[in-house]
Short mmCIF file of C-alpha atoms and ligand atoms in Angstrom, two decimals:
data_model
loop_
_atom_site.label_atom_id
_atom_site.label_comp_id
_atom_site.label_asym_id
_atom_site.label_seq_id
_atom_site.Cartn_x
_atom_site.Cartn_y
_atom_site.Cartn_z
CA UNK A 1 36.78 5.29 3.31
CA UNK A 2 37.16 7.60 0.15
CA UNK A 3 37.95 5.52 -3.00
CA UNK A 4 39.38 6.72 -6.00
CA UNK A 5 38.00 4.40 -8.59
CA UNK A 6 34.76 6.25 -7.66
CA UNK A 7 35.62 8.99 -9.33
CA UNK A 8 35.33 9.42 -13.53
CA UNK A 9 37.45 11.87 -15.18
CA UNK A 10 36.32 14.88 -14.13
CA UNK A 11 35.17 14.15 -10.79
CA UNK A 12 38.96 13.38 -9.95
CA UNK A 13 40.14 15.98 -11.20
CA UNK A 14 37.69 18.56 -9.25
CA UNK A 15 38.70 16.76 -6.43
CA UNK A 16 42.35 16.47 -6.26
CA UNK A 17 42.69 19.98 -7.75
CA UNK A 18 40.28 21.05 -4.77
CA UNK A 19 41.49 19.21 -1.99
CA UNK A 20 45.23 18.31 -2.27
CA UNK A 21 45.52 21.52 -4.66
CA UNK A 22 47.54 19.59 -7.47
CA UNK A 23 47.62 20.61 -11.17
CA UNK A 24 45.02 19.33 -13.41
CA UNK A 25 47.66 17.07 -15.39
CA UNK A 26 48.47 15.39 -11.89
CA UNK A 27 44.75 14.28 -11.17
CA UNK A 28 45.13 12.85 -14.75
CA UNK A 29 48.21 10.75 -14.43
CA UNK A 30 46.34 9.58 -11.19
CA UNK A 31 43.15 8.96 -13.23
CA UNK A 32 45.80 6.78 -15.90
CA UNK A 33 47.31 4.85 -13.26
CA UNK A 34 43.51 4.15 -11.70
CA UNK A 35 41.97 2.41 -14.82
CA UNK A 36 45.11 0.26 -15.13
CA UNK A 37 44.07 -1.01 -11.91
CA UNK A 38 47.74 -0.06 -10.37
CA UNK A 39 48.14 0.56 -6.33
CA UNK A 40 49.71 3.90 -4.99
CA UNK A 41 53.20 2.23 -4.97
CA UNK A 42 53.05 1.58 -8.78
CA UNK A 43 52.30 5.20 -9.79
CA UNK A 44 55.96 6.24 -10.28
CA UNK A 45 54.82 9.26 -11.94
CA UNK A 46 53.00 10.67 -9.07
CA UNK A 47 54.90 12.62 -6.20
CA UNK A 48 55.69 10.29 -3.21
CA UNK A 49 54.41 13.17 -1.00
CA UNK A 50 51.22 13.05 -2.48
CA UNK A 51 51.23 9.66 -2.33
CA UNK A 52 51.44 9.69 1.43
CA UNK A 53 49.15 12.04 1.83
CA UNK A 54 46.58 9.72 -0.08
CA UNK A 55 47.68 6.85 2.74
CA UNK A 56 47.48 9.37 5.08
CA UNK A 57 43.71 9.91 4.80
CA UNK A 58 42.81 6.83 4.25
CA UNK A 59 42.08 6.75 0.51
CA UNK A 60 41.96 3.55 -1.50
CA UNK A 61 42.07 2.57 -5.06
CA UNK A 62 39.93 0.22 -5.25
CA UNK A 63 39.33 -3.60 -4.86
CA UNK A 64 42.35 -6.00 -4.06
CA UNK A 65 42.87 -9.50 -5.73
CA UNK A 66 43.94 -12.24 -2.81
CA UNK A 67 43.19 -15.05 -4.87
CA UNK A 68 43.14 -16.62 -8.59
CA UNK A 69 41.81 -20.11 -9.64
CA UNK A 70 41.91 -20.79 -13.28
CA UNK A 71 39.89 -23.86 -14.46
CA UNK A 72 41.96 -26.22 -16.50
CA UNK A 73 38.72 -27.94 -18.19
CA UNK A 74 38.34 -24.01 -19.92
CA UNK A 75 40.34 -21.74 -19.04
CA UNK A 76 37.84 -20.13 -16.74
CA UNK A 77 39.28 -17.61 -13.90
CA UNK A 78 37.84 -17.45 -10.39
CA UNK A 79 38.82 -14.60 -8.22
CA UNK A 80 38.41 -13.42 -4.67
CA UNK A 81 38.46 -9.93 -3.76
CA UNK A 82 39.02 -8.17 -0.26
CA UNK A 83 37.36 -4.63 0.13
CA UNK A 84 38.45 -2.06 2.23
CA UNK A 85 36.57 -3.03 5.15
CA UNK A 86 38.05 -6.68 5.51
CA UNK A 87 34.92 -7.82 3.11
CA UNK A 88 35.05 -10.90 0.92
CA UNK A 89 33.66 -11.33 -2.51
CA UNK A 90 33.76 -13.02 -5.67
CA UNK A 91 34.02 -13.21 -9.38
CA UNK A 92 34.62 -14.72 -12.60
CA UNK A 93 36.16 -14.31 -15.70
CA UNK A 94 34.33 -16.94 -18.74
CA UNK A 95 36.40 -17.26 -22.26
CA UNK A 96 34.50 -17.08 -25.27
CA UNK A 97 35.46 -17.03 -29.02
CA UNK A 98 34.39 -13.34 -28.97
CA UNK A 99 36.18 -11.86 -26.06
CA UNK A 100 36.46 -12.43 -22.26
CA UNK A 101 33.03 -11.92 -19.72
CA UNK A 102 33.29 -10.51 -16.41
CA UNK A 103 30.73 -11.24 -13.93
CA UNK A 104 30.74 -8.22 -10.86
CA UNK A 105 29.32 -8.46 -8.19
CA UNK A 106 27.39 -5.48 -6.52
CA UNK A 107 26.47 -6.06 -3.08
CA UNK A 108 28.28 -8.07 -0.43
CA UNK A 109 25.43 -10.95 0.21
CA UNK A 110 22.08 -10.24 -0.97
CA UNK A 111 18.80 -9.37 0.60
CA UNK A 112 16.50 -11.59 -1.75
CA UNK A 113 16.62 -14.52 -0.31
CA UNK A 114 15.73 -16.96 -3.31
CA UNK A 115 16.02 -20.41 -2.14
CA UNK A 116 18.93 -21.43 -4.81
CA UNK A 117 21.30 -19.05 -4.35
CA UNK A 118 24.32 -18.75 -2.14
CA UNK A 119 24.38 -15.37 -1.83
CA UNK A 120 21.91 -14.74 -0.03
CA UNK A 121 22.60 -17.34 2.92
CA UNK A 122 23.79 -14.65 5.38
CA UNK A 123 21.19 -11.67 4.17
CA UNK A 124 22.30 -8.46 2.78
CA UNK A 125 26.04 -6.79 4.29
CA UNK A 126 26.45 -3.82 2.40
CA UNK A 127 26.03 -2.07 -1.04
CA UNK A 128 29.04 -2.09 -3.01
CA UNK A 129 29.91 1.86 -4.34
CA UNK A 130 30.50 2.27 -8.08
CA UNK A 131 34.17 2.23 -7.53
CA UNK A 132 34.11 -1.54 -5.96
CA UNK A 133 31.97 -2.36 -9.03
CA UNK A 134 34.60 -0.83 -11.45
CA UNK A 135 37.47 -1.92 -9.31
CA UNK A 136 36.95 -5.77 -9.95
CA UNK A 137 36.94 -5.01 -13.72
CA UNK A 138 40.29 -2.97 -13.07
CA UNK A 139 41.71 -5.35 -10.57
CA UNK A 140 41.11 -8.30 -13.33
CA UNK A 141 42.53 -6.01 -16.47
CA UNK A 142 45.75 -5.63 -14.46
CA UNK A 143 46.38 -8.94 -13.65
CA UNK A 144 45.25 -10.24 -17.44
CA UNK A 145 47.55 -7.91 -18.12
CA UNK A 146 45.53 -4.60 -20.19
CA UNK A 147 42.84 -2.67 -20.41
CA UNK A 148 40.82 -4.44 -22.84
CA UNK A 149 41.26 -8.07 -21.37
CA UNK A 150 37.84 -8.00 -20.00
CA UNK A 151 35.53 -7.15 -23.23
CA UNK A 152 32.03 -7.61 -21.57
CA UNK A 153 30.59 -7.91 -18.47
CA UNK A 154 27.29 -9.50 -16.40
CA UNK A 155 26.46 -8.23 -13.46
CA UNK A 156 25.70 -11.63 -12.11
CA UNK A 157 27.62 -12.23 -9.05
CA UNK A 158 26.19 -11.66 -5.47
CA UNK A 159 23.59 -8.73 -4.82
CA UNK A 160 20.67 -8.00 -6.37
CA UNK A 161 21.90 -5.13 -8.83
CA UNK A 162 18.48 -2.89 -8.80
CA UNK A 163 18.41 -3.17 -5.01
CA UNK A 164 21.66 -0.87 -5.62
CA UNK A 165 20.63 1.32 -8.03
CA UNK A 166 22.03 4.57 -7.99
CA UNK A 167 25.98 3.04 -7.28
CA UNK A 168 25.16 0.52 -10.10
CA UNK A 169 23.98 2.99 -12.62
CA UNK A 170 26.72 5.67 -11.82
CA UNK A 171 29.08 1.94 -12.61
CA UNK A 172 27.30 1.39 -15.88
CA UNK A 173 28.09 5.40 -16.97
CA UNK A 174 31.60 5.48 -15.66
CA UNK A 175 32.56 1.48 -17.21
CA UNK A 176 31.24 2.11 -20.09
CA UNK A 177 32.40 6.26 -20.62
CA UNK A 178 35.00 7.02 -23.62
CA UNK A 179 37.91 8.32 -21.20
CA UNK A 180 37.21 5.28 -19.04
CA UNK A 181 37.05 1.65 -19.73
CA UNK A 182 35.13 3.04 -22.52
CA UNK A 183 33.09 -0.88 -21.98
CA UNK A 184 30.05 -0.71 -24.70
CA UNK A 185 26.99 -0.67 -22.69
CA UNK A 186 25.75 -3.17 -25.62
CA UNK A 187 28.50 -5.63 -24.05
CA UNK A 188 26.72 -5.41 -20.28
CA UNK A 189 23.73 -7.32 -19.28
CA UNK A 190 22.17 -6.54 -16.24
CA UNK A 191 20.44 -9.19 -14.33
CA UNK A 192 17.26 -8.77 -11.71
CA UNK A 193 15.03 -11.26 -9.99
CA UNK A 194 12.73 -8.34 -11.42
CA UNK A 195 12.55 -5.64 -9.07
CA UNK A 196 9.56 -3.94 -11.61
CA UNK A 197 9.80 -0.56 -10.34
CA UNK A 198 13.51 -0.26 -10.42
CA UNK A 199 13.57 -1.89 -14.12
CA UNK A 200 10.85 0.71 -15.40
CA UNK A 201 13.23 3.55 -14.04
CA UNK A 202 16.44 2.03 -15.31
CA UNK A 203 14.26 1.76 -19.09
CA UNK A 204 13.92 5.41 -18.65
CA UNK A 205 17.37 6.56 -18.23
CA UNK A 206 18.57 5.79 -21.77
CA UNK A 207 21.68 3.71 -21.50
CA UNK A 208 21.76 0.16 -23.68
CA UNK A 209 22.66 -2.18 -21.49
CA UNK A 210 20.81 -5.71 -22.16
CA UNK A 211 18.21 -6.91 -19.70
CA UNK A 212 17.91 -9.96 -17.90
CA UNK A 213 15.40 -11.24 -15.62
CA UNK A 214 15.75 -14.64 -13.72
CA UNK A 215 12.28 -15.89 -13.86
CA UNK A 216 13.12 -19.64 -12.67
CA UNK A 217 8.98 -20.15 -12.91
CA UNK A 218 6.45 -18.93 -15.14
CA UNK A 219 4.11 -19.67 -12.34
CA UNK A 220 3.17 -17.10 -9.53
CA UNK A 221 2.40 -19.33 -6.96
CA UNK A 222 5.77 -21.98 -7.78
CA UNK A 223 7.94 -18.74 -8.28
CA UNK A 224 7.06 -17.51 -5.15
CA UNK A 225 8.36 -20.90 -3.17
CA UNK A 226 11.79 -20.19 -4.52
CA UNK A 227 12.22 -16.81 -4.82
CA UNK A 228 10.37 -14.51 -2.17
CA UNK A 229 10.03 -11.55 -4.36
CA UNK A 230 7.37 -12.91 -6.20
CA UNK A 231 5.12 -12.49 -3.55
CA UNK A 232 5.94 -8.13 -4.21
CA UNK A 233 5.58 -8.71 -8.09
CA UNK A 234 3.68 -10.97 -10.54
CA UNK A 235 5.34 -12.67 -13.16
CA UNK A 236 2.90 -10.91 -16.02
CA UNK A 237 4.02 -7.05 -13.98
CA UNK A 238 7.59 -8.57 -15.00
CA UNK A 239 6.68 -9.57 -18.60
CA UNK A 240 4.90 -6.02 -18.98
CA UNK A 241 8.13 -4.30 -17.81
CA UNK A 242 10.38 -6.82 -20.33
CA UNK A 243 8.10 -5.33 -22.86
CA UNK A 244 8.29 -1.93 -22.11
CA UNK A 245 12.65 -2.22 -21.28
CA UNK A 246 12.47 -3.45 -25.29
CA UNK A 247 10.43 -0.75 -26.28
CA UNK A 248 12.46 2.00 -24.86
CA UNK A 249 15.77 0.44 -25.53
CA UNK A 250 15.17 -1.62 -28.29
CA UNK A 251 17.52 -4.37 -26.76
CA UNK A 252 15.84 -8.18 -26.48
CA UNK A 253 15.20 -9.09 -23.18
CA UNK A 254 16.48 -12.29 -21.48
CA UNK A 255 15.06 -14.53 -19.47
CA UNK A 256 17.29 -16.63 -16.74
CA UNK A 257 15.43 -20.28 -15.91
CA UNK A 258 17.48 -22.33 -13.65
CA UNK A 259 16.26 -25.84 -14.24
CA UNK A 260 15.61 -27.59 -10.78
CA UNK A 261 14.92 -31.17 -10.40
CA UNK A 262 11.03 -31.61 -10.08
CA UNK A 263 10.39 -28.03 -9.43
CA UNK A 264 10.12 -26.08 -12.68
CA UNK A 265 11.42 -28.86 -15.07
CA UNK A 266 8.48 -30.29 -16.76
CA UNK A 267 6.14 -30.07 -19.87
CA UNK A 268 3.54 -28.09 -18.24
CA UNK A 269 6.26 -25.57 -17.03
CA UNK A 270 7.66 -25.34 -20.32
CA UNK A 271 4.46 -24.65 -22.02
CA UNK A 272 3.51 -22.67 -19.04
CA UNK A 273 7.06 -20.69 -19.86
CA UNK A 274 6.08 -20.30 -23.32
CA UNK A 275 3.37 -18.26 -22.68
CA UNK A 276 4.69 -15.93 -21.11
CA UNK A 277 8.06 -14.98 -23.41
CA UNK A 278 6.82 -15.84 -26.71
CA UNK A 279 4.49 -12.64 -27.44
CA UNK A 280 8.01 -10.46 -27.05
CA UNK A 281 11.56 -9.82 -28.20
CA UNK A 282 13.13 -11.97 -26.05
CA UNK A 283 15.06 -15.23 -25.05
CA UNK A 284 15.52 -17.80 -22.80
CA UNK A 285 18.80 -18.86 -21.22
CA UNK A 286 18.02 -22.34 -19.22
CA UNK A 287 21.08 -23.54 -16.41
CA UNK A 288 21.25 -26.58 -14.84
CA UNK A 289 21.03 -25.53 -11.02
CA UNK A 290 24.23 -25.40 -9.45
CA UNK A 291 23.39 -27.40 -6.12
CA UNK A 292 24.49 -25.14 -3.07
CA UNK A 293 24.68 -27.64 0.06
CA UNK A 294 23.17 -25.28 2.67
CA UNK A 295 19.67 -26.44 0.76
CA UNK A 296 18.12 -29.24 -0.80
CA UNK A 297 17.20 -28.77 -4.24
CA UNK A 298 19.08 -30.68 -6.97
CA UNK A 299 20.13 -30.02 -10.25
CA UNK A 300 17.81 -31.47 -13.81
CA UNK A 301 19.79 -34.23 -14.94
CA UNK A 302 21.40 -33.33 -18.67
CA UNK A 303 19.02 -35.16 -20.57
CA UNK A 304 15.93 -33.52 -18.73
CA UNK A 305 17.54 -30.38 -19.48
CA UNK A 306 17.57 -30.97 -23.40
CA UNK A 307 14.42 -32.11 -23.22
CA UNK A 308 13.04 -29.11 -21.83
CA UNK A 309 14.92 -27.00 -24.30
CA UNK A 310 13.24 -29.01 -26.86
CA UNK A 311 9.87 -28.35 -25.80
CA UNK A 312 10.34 -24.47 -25.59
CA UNK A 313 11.95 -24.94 -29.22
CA UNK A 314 8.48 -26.42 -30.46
CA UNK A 315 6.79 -23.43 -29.22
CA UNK A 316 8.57 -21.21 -31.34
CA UNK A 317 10.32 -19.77 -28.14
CA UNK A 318 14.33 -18.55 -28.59
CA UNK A 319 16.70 -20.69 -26.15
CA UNK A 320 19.70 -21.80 -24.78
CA UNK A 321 20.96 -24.41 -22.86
CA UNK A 322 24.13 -22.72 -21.53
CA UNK A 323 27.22 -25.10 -20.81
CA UNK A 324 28.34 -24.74 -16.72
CA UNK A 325 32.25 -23.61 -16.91
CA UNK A 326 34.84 -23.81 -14.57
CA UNK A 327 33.12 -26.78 -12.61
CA UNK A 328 36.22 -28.00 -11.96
CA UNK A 329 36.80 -24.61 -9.52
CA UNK A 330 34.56 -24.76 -7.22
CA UNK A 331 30.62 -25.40 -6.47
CA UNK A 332 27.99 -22.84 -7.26
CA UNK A 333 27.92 -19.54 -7.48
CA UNK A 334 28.88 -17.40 -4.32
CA UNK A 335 30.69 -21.39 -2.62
CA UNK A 336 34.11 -19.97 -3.17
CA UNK A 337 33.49 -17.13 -1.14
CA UNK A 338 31.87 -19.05 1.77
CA UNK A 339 34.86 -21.60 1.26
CA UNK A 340 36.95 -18.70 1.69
CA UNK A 341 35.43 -17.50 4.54
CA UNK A 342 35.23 -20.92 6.31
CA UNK A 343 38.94 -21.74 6.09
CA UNK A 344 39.57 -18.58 7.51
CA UNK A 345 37.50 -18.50 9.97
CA UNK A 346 35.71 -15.51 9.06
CA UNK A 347 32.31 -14.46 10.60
N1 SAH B 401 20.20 -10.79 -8.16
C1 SAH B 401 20.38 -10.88 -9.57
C2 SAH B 401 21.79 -11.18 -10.01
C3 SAH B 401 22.57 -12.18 -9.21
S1 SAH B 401 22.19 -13.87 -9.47
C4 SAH B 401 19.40 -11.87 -10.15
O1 SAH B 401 18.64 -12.46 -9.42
O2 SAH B 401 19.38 -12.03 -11.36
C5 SAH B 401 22.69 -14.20 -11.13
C6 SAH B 401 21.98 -15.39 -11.73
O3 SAH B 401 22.45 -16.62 -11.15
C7 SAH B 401 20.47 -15.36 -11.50
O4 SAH B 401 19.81 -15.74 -12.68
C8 SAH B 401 20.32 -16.38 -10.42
O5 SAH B 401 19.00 -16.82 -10.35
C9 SAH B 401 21.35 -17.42 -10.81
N2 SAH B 401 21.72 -18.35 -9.75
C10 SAH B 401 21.90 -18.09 -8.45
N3 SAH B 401 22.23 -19.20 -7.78
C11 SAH B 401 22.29 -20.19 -8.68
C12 SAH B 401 22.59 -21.58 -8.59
N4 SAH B 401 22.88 -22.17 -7.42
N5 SAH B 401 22.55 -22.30 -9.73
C13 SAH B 401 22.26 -21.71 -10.91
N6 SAH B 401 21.97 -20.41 -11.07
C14 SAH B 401 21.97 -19.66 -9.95
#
């Protein structure tokens, strides 16, 4: 399946000059109609012919919206997306006093099987292209109803975003370019469960994105019970590559620690945390697990959770206890698209 939205500028226009032999100007009222997240039936402008001919060969835009949930607690929006294929996935839109975030998704499921997290319960399906990545920012723009209703964006959502480098990086250029979305890379944070390789080359390239890593443990042999790629990487390999992502970039790292009930909540893990993130520009975002109810792990109670933000804020350490949103929605992350899938029937 050929889809438009992975195209920039240029690229469309080389193409649609080159294989439907249309006038430059054409390719650009396409390109228009694209990043305002509008299907072939909505470009008025654009010759029904060629229109067909796009159905014809099986071209797509992009990413289609089946479903909206909007949180009445804050406003939060929870969407589902189909893909061309028939796949499901998710996202979600948080309000904030300085704009509206967009969390993407980049693969459908996710090989990295941490013990937490939904998205990984059925292994990796498929990388998502560039243009699936963009397309959920379009698809949300349309129905918020511009181009600048989404002002920043996480990729947070399922997949392991390194895993899918090249698409995700081609994303990151073509969001963020000046005839696109023209999204400042400043205003998208990246998050790994610190694939070191792949975050050395992505320091490298040049762009500004912000780093995240989700750490969850400070401790080799605890990390790797939850998340299996610890056994592949140590947690000081990560901190070295945090240090050397700042260096290059000059953007402060963050660190992602879900707090889990009796498994990396205590003193000694705080301090043990501390360590590790205090010798470097960074800072630490703690979340109260989201339970998922394929496993067993629970969620820090609130007041553990303060606590442990307390001790990190005695050791000098930068952190946040982030507030969950749109609770009222659904469960964890990636339990809207299994929802989905289980009403439906879907395999
Ligand atoms: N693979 C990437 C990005 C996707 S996960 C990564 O690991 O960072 C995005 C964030 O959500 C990660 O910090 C992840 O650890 C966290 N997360 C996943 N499942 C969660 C859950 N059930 N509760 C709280 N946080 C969760």
């Amino acid at each position: 399946m050929n889809i438009l939205s992975n195209y920039n500028k240029t690229e469309l226009r080389q193409y649609l000059v080159e294989k439907y032999q249309v006038k430059p100007f054409v390719a650009d009222q396409v390109y228009g109609w694209i990043l305002k997240g509008k299907n072939f039936s909505e470009m008025t402008n654009v010759s029904l012919a060629l229109r067909d001919k796009f159905a014809q060969d099986n071209i797509a835009v992009g990413v289609e919206i089946i479903e909206k949930k909007v949180s009445e607690l804050d406003g939060t929006e929870k969407f589902l997306y189909r893909l061309w294929d028939g796949n499901i996935i998710e996202g979600v839109l948080m309000k904030y006093k300085y704009g509206n975030t967009l969390c993407v998704s980049t693969q459908v499921g996710c090989r990295m099987g941490c013990k937490f997290c939904a998205s990984t319960l059925d292994g990796l399906i498929r990388n998502l292209s560039s243009g699936e990545i963009l397309g959920q920012v379009l698809a949300v723009n349309a129905l918020g109803g511009g181009e600048r209703y989404v002002t920043n964006i996480v990729l947070m959502g399922s997949g392991e975003p390194l895993d899918n480098f090249d698409n995700v990086v081609k994303f990151l250029r073509d969001v963020s370019a000046q005839e696109g979305l023209n999204i400042s890379q400043r205003n998208i944070s990246l998050s790994t469960c610190g694939l070191v390789e792949q975050m050395d080359k992505l320091a490298d390239l040049g762009l500004s994105v912000n780093l995240t890593i989700s750490l969850h443990n400070a401790s080799d042999e605890k990390r790797q019970l939850i998340m299996p790629i610890a056994n592949k990487y140590s947690v000081e390999e990560i901190s070295q590559s945090a240090r050397r992502y700042f260096e290059k970039t000059h953007r402060r790292v963050i660190f992602e620690y879900t707090l889990i009930d009796g498994n990396n909540d205590s003193y000694a893990d705080a301090l043990r945390l501390a360590s590790v993130v205090r010798n470097m520009s960074s800072h630490v975002n703690l979340i109260r697990l989201n339970p998922v109810k394929e496993r067993k792990l629970r969620a820090t109670s609130d007041a553990n959770a303060k606590k442990f933000l307390g001790y990190l804020e005695k050791q000098g350490v930068s952190a946040t206890l982030r507030r969950q949103m749109g609770v009222d929605i659904d469960g964890a992350c990636g339990q809207l698209r299994r929802k989905y899938m289980e009403d439906n029937k879907v395999e």
